[in-house]
Coordinates of C-alpha atoms and ligand atoms in Angstrom, one line a residue:
X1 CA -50.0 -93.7 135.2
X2 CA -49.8 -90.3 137.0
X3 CA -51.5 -88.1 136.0
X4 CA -54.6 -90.5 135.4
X5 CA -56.3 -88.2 133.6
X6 CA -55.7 -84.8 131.9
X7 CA -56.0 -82.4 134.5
X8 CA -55.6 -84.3 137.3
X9 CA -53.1 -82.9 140.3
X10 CA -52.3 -83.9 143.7
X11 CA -55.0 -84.2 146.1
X12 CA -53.6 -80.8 148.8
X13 CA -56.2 -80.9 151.3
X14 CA -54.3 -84.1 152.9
X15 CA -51.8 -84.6 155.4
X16 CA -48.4 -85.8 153.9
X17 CA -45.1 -86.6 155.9
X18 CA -42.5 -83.5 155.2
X19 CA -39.2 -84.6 157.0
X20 CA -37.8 -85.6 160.7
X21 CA -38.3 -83.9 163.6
X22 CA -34.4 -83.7 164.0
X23 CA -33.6 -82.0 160.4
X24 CA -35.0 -79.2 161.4
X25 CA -33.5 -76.6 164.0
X26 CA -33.4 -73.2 165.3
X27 CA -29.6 -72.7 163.8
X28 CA -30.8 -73.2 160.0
X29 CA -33.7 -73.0 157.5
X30 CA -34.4 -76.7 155.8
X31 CA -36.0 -76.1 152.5
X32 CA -38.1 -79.0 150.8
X33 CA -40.2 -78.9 147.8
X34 CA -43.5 -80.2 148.3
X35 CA -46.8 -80.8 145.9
X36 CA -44.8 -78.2 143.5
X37 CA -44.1 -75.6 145.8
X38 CA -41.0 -74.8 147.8
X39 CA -41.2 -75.0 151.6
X40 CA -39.0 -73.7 154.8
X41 CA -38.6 -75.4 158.0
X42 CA -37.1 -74.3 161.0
X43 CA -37.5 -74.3 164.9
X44 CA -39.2 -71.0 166.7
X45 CA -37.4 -70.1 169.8
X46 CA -39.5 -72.2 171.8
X47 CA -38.5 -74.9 169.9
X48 CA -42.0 -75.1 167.8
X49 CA -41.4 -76.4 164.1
X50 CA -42.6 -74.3 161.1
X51 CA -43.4 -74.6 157.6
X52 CA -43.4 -71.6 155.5
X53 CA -43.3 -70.8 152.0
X54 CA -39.4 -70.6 150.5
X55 CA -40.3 -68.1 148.0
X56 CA -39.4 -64.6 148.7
X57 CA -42.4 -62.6 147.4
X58 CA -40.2 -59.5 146.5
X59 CA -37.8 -61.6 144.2
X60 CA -38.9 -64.7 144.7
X61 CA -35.2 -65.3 146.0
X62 CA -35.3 -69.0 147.6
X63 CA -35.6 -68.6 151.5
X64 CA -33.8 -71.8 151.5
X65 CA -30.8 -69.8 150.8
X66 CA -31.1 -67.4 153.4
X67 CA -30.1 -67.0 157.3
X68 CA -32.0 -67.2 160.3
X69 CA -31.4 -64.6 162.5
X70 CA -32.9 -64.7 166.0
X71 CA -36.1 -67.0 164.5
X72 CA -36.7 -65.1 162.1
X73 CA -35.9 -65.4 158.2
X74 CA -33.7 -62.7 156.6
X75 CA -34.1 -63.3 153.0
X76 CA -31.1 -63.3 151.0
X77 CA -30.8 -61.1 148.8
X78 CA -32.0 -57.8 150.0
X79 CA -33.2 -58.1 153.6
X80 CA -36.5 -58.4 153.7
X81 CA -37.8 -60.1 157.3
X82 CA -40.5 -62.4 158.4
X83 CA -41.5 -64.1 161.1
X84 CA -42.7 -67.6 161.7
X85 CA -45.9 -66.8 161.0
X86 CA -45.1 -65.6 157.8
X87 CA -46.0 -61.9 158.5
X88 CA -43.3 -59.7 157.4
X89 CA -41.0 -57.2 160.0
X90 CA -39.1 -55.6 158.1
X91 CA -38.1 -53.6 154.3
X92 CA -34.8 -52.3 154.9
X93 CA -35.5 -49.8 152.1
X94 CA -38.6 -48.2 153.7
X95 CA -40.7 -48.2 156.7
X96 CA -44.3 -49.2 155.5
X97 CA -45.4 -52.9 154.7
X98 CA -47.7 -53.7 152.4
X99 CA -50.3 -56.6 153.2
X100 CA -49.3 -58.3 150.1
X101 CA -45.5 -58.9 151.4
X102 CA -46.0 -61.8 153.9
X103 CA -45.2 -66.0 153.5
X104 CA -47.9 -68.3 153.3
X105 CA -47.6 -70.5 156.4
X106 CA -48.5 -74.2 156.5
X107 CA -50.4 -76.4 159.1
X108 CA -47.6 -78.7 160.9
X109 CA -47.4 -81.2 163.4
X110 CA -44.7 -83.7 165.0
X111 CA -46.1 -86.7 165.6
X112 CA -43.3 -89.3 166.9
X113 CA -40.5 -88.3 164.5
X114 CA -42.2 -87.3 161.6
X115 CA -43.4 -83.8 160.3
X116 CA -46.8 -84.2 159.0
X117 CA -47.6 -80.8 156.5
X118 CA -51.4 -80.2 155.2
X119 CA -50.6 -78.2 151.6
X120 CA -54.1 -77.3 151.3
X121 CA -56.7 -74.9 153.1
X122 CA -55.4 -74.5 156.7
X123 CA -59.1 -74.3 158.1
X124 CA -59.3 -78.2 156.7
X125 CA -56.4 -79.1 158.6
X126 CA -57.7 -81.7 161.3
X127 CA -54.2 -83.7 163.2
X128 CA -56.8 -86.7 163.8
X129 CA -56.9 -87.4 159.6
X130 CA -52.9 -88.0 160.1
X131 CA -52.7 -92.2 160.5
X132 CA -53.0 -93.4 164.5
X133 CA -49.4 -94.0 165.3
X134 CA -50.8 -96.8 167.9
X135 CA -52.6 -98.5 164.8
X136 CA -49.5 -98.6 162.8
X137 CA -47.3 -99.9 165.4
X138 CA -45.2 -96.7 165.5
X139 CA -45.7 -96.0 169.3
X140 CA -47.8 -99.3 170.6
X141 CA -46.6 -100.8 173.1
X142 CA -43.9 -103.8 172.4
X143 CA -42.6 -102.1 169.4
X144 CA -39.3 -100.8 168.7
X145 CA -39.6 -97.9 166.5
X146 CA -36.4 -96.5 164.1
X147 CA -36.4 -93.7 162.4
X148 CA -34.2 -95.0 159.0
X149 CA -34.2 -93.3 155.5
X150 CA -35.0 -90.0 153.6
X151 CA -34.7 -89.8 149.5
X152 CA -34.9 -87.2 146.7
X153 CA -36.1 -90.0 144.3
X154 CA -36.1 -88.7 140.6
X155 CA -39.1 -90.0 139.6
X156 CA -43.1 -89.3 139.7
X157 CA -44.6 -90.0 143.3
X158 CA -46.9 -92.2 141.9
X159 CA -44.7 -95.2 140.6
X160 CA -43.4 -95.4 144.1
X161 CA -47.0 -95.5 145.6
X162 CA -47.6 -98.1 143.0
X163 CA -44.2 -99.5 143.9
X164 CA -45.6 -100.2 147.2
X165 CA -48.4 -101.5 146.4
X166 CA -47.5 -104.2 144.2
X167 CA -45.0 -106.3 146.2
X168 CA -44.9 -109.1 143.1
X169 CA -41.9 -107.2 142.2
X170 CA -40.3 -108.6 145.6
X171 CA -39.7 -112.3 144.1
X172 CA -37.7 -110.4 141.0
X173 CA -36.1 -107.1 141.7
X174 CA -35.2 -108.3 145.5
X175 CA -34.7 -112.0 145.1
X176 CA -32.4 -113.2 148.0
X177 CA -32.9 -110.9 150.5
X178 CA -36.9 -110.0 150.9
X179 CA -38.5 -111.7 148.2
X180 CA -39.0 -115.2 147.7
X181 CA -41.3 -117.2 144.8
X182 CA -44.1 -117.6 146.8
X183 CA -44.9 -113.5 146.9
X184 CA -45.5 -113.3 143.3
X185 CA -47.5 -116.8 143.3
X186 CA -49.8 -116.1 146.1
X187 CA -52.8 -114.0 145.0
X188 CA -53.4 -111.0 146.8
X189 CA -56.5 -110.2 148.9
X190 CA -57.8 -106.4 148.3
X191 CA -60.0 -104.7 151.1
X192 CA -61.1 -101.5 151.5
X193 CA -60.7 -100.4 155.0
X194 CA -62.1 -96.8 154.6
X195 CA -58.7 -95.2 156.0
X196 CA -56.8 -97.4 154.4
X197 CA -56.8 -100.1 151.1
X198 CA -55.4 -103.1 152.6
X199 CA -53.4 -105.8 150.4
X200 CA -52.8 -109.1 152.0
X201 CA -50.8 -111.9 150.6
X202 CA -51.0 -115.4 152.7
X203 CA -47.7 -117.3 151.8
X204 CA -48.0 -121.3 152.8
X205 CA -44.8 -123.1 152.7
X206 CA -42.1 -120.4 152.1
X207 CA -38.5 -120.6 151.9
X208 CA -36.7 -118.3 154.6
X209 CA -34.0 -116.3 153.1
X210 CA -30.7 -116.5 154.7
X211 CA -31.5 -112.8 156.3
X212 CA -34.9 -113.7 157.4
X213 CA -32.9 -116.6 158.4
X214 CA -30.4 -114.7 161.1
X215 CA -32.8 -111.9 162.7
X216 CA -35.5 -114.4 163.2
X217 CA -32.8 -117.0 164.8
X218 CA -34.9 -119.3 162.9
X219 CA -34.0 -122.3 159.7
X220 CA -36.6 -123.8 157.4
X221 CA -39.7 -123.4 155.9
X222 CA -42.7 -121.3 157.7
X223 CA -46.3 -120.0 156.6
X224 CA -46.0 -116.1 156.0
X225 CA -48.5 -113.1 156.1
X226 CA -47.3 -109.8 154.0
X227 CA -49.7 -106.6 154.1
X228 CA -49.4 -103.7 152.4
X229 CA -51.8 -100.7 154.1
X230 CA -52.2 -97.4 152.2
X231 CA -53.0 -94.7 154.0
X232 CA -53.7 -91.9 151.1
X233 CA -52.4 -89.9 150.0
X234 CA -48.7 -91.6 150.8
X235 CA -48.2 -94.0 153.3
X236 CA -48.1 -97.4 153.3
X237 CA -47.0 -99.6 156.3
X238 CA -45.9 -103.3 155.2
X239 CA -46.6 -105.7 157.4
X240 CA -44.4 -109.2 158.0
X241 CA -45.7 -111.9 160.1
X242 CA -43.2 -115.0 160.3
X243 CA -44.9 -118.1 161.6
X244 CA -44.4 -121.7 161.9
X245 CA -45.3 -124.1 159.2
X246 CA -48.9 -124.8 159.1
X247 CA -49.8 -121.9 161.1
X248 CA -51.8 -120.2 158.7
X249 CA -54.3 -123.7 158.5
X250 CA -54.5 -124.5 162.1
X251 CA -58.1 -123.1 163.4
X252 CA -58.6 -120.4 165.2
X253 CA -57.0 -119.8 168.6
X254 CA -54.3 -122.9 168.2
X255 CA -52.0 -121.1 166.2
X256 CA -48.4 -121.6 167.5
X257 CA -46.6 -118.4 168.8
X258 CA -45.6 -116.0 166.0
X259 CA -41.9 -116.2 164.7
X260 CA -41.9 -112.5 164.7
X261 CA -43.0 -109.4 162.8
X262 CA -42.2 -106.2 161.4
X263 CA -43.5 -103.1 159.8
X264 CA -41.8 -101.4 157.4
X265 CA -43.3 -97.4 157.4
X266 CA -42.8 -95.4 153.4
X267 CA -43.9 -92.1 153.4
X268 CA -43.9 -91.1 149.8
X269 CA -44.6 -87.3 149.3
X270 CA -44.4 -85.1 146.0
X271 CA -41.9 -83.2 145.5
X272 CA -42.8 -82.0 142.0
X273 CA -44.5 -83.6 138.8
X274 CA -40.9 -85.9 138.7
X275 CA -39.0 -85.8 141.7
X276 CA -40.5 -87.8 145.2
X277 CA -39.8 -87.2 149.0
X278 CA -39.5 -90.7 150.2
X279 CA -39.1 -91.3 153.9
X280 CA -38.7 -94.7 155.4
X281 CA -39.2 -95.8 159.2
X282 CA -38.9 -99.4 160.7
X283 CA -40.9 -101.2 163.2
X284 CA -40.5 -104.9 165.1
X285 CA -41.5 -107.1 167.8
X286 CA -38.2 -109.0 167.7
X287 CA -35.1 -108.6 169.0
X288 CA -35.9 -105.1 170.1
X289 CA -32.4 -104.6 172.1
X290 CA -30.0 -105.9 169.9
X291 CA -28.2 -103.8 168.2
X292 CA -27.0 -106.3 165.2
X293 CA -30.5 -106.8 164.2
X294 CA -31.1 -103.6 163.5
X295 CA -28.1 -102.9 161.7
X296 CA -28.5 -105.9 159.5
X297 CA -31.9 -104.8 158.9
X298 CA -30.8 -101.2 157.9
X299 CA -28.0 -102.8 155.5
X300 CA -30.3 -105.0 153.9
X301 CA -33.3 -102.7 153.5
X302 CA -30.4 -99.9 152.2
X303 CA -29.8 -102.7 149.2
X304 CA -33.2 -103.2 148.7
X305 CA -34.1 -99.7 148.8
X306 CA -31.3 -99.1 146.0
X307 CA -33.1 -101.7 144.0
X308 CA -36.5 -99.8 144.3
X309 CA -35.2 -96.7 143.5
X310 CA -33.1 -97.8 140.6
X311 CA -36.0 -99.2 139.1
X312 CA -38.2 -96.8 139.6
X313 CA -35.9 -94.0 138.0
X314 CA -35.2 -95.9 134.9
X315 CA -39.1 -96.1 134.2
X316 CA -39.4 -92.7 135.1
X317 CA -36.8 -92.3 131.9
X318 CA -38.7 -94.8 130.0
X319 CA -42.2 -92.6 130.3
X320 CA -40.2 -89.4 129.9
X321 CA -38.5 -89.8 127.0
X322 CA -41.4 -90.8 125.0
X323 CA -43.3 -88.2 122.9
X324 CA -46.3 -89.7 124.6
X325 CA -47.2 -91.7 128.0
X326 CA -47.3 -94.9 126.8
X327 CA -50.0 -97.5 127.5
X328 CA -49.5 -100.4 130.3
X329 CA -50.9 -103.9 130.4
X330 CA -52.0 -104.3 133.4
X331 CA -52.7 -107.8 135.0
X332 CA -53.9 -109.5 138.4
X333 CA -51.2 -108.7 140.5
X334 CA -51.7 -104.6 139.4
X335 CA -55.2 -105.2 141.7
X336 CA -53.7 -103.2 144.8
X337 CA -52.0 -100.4 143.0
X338 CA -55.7 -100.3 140.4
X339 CA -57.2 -99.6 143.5
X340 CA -54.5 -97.5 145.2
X341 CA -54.8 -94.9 141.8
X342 CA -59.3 -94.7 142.0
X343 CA -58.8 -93.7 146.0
X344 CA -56.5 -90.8 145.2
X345 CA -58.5 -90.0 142.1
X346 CA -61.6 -90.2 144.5
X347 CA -59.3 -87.6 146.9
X348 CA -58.9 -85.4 144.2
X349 CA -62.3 -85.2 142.8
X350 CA -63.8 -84.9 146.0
X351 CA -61.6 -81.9 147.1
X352 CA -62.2 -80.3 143.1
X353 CA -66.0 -80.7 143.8
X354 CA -65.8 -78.8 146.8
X355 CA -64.4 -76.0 145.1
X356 CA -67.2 -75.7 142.7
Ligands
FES401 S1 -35.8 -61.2 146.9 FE1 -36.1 -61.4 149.0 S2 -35.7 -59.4 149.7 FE2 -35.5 -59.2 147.6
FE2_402 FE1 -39.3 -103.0 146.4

């Protein structure tokens, strides 16, 4: 459980999803907290996103609570103006500026619809770490892309990574709708991919659920393939490949047509020690101009979501309220999210070692 070991934080020198590109504007400041700190947002001018530290240094007044006037940031309280790179304009009690009175500012970058924010040393901040949007059928071609969910989940980051990573949970907490028995029966295949820890489950003979059912226009049992991809520090990309009966046995290159698929894109980012950004994006082959599918989707996935998050706030409680952390038995199905915890550990060390 986070933290795995005493003195353990999150890995910074990492690229993590901080928002939309359409929450943030040139009318407003958006403020976030992310890895522990508090973080601005706002559009330059030009129309160039920027991420800047929401404390004010002279009172540490949040900047989230203060105006933007003509892009740049008035704090609050008494005045005190900086611009988007952080350097400060203006003291309107006296004409010098000391060095020291200035925001940190943060490596950004839009990629599709998503902001991605590098928290640690901005001369480590290379935009080809952040995951190929082509590889995870963001922008490739025949995919229909939606932008669908953003949380404030009061809970550690971590049980949501692990959340993710150990779909077993889908047969119990959303039995009906996504999960069916043969998830949590069918082992599950863990490969390290280098940029990503890849979890496959091959499902033979599954029961469609009735909303499997109506967006893939299709009744009775198929073969079924469900991925999970983590991409440290926080995103995972589920994968969901319908196909007929059989399909998964038949040998190579005589496999019927696929029934369909979709990706299911959770970017789960730190807030604090005990609160989670969680942002959530939809992918799909099927179906890509019909409206109805997409809503059912959304109102499904809004349910399941719900589920998630209820479950993960209640253990969140659970560890909380305890004097100490308690212990967890872990078992085979835990493989993916074991895994998951040793490569942000491995992030973590790494970056701590290069300090020293
Ligand atoms: S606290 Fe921001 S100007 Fe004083
Ligand atoms: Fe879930």
């Amino acid at each position: 459980m986070f933290p795995f070991r005493e003195g353990y934080d999150f890995p910074r020198n990492q690229w993590y999803v901080a928002g939309w590109s359409n929450e943030v504007t040139d009318s407003g400041i958006l403020e976030r907290w992310i890895l522990n700190e508090p973080v601005i947002f706002y559009r330059t001018v030009d129309g160039t996103a920027v991420a800047l530290d929401g404390r004010c240094p002279h009172r540490n007044y949040p900047l989230g609570k203060s105006p933007l006037k003509n892009g740049k940031v008035e704090c609050g309280y008494h005045g005190i103006t900086f611009d988007h790179t952080g350097q400060c304009v203006h003291i309107p009690t006296q004409v010098e500026i000391p060095a020291v009175c200035s925001l940190r500012a943060y490596p950004l970058v839009e990629k599709w619809r998503w902001l991605w924010i590098w928290p640690g040393d901005p001369a480590k901040a290379d935009p080809s770490l952040i995951p190929d949007h082509d590889e995870i059928r963001i922008t490739s071609e025949g995919w229909l892309p939606l932008q669908a969910f953003t949380y404030e989940v009061q809970a550690r980051a971590q049980l949501f990574n692990e959340n993710l990573m150990d779909i077993s949970h889908l047969t119990f907490l959303h039995a009906g709708t996504i999960g069916t028995a043969g998830v949590a029966s069918t082992e599950v295949e863990v490969i390290d991919q280098g940029r990503y820890l890849r979890g496959t489950r091959r499902i033979r003979g599954d029961a469609l659920t009735g909303f499997f059912s109506d967006v893939l226009k299709y009744h009775g049992d198929i073969d079924r393939e469900v991925l999970i991809d983590f991409y440290p520090p926080g995103l995972h990309v589920a994968w969901e490949m319908f196909m007929p009966l059989g399909s998964l046995d038949a040998a190579e290159g005589s496999r019927p047509p696929s029934l369909g698929e979709y990706r299911v894109h959770h970017a789960v980012t730190p807030a604090t020690h005990h609160k989670t950004n969680y942002f959530v994006a939809f992918s799909r082959t099927f179906a890509r101009d019909e409206q109805s599918v997409t809503d059912t989707i959304a109102a499904v996935f809004t349910d399941v979501i719900a589920q998630d998050i209820d479950a993960i706030e209640a253990i969140e409680q659970m560890i909380t309220q305890r004097d100490a952390a308690p212990r967890e038995v872990l078992v085979r199905g835990d493989r993916h999210s074991i895994f998951g915890r040793r490569k942000l550990e491995g992030l973590f060390d790494a970056e701590r070692a290069s300090h020293t």
